[in-house]
CSV table of C-alpha atoms in Angstrom, one decimal:
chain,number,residue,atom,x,y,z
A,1,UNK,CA,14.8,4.6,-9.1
A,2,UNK,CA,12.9,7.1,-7.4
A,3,UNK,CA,9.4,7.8,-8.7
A,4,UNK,CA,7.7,11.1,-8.6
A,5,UNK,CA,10.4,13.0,-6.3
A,6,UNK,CA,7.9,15.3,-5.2
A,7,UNK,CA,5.2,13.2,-4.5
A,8,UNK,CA,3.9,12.7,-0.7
A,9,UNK,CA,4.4,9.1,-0.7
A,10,UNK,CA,7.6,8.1,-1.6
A,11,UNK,CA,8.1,5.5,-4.3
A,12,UNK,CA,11.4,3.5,-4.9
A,13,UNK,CA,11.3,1.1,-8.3
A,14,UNK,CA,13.7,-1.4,-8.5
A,15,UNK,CA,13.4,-3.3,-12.2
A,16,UNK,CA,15.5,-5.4,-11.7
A,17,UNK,CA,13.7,-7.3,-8.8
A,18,UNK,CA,10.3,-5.8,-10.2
A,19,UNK,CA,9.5,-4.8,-6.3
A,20,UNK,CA,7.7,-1.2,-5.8
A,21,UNK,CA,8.9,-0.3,-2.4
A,22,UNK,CA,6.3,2.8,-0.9
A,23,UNK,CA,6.3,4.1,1.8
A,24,UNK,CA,2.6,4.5,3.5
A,25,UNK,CA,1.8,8.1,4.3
A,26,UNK,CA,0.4,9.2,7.3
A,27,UNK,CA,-3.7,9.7,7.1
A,28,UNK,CA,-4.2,13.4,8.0
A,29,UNK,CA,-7.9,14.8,7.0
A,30,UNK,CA,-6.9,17.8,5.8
A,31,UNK,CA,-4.1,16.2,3.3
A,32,UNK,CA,-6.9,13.4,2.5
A,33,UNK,CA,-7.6,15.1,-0.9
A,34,UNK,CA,-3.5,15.0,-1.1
A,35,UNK,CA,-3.2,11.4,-0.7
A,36,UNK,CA,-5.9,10.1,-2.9
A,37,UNK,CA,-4.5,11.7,-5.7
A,38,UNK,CA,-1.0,10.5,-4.8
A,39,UNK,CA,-2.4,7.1,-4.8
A,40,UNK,CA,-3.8,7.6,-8.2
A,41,UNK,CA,-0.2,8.5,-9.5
A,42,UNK,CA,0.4,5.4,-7.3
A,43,UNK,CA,-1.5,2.7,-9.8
A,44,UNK,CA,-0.7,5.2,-12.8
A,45,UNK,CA,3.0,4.6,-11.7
A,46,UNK,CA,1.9,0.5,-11.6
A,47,UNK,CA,0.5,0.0,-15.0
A,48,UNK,CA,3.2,2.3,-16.7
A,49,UNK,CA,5.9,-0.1,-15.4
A,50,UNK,CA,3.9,-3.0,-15.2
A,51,UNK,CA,4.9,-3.8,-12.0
A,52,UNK,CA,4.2,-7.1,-10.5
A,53,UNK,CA,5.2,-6.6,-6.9
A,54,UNK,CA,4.4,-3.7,-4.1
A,55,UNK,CA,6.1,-3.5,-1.2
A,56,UNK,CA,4.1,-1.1,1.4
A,57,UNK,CA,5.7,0.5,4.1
A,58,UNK,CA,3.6,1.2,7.1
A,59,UNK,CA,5.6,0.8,9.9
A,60,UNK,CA,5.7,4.5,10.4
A,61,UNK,CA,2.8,5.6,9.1
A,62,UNK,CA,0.6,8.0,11.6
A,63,UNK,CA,-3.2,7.9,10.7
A,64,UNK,CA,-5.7,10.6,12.4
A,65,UNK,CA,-8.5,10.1,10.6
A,66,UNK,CA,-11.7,8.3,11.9
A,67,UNK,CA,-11.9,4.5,11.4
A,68,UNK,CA,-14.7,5.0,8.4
A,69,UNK,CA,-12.2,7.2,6.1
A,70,UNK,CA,-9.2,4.6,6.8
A,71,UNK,CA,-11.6,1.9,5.8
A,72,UNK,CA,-13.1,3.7,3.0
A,73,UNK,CA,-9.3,5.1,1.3
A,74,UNK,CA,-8.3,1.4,2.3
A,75,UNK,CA,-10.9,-0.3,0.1
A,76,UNK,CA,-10.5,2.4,-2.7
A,77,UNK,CA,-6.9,1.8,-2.7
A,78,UNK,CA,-7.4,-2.3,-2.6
A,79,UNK,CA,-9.8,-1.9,-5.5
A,80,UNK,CA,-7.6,0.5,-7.3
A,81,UNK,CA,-4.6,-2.0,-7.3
A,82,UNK,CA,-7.2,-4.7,-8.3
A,83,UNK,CA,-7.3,-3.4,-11.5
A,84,UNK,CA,-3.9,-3.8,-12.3
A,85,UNK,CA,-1.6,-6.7,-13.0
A,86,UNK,CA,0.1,-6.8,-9.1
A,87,UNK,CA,0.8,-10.2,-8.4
A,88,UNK,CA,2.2,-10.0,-4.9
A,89,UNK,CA,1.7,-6.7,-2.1
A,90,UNK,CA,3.7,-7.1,0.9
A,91,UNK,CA,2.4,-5.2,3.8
A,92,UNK,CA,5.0,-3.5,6.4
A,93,UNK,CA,3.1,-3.8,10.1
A,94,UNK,CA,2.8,-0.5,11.6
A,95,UNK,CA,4.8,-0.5,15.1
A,96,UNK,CA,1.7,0.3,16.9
A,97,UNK,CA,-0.6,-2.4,17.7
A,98,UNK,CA,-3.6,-0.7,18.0
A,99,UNK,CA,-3.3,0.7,14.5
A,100,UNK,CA,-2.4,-3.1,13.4
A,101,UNK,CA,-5.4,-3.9,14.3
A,102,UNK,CA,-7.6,-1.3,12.7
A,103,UNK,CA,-5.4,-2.4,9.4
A,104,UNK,CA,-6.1,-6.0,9.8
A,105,UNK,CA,-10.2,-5.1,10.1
A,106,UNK,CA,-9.6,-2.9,7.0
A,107,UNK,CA,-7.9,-6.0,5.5
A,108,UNK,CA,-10.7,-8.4,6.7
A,109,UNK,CA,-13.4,-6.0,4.9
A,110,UNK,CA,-11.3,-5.8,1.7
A,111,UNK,CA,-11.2,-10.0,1.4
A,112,UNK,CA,-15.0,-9.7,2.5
A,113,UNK,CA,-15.9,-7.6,-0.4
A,114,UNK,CA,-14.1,-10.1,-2.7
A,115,UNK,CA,-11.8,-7.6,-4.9
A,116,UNK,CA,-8.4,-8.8,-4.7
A,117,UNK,CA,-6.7,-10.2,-8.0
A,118,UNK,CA,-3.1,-10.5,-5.5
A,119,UNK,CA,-1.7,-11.9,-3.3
A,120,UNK,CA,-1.6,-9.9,-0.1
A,121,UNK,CA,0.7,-10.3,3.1
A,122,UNK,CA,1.6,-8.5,6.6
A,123,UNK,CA,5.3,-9.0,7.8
A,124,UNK,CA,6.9,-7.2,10.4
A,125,UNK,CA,10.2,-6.7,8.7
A,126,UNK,CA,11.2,-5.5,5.2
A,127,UNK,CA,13.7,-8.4,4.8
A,128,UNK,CA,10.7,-11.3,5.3
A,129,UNK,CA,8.4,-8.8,2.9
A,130,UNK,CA,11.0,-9.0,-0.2
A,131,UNK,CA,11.8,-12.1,0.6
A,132,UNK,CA,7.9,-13.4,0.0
A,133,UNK,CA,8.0,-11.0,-3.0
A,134,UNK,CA,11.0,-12.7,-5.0
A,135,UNK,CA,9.7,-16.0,-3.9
């Protein structure tokens, strides 16, 4: 079921597995304001369906924004999620490996700063990701 049609990020609920499939959007400055509020319709969409698993799709996601704002609406986002009952977030790899790696800082930051209440992993396919996620 598609959530919010007109949303930039597109979200995909499937109840019967309880997975959350989103695609991550590409980090623009000037849609910044944009995106923050599509992830607050993004935990709104979470706690309404009390969704247990998130699958996030970065694999084609651009980002040209400097590394302090990724880190910053990465954190926000972690401890946004946090607050809800997640269980399990999947993490699509982007393709590029630079931007992996920027992701994987972010990541480290976010388990530095102790607010995850989930489970969180990187995969480099979907079909490993939902596989972890009905596990």
């Amino acid at each position: 079921m598609n959530l919010f049609p007109n949303s930039p990020i597109k979200m995909d609920y499937t109840p019967a597995t309880d997975i959350l499939y989103v695609e991550y959007p590409d980090l623009d400055s000037a849609l910044l304001p944009v995106i923050k509020n599509s992830f607050t319709i993004l935990v709104e969409a979470i706690v309404n369906y009390d969704v247990k698993r998130l699958l996030l799709d970065a694999s084609r996601t651009h980002v040209s924004i400097s590394e302090e704002e990724n880190r910053d609406i990465s954190i926000q986002l972690a401890t946004a999620l946090a607050k809800t009952r997640l269980q399990k977030v999947a993490r699509i790899q982007p393709l590029d490996p630079v931007l992996e790696n920027k992701a994987q800082n972010n990541i480290s930051r976010i388990h530095q700063k102790g607010v995850l209440t989930y489970e969180l992993r990187t995969f480099s396919s979907n079909q490993e990701a939902v596989k972890w996620l009905q596990s």
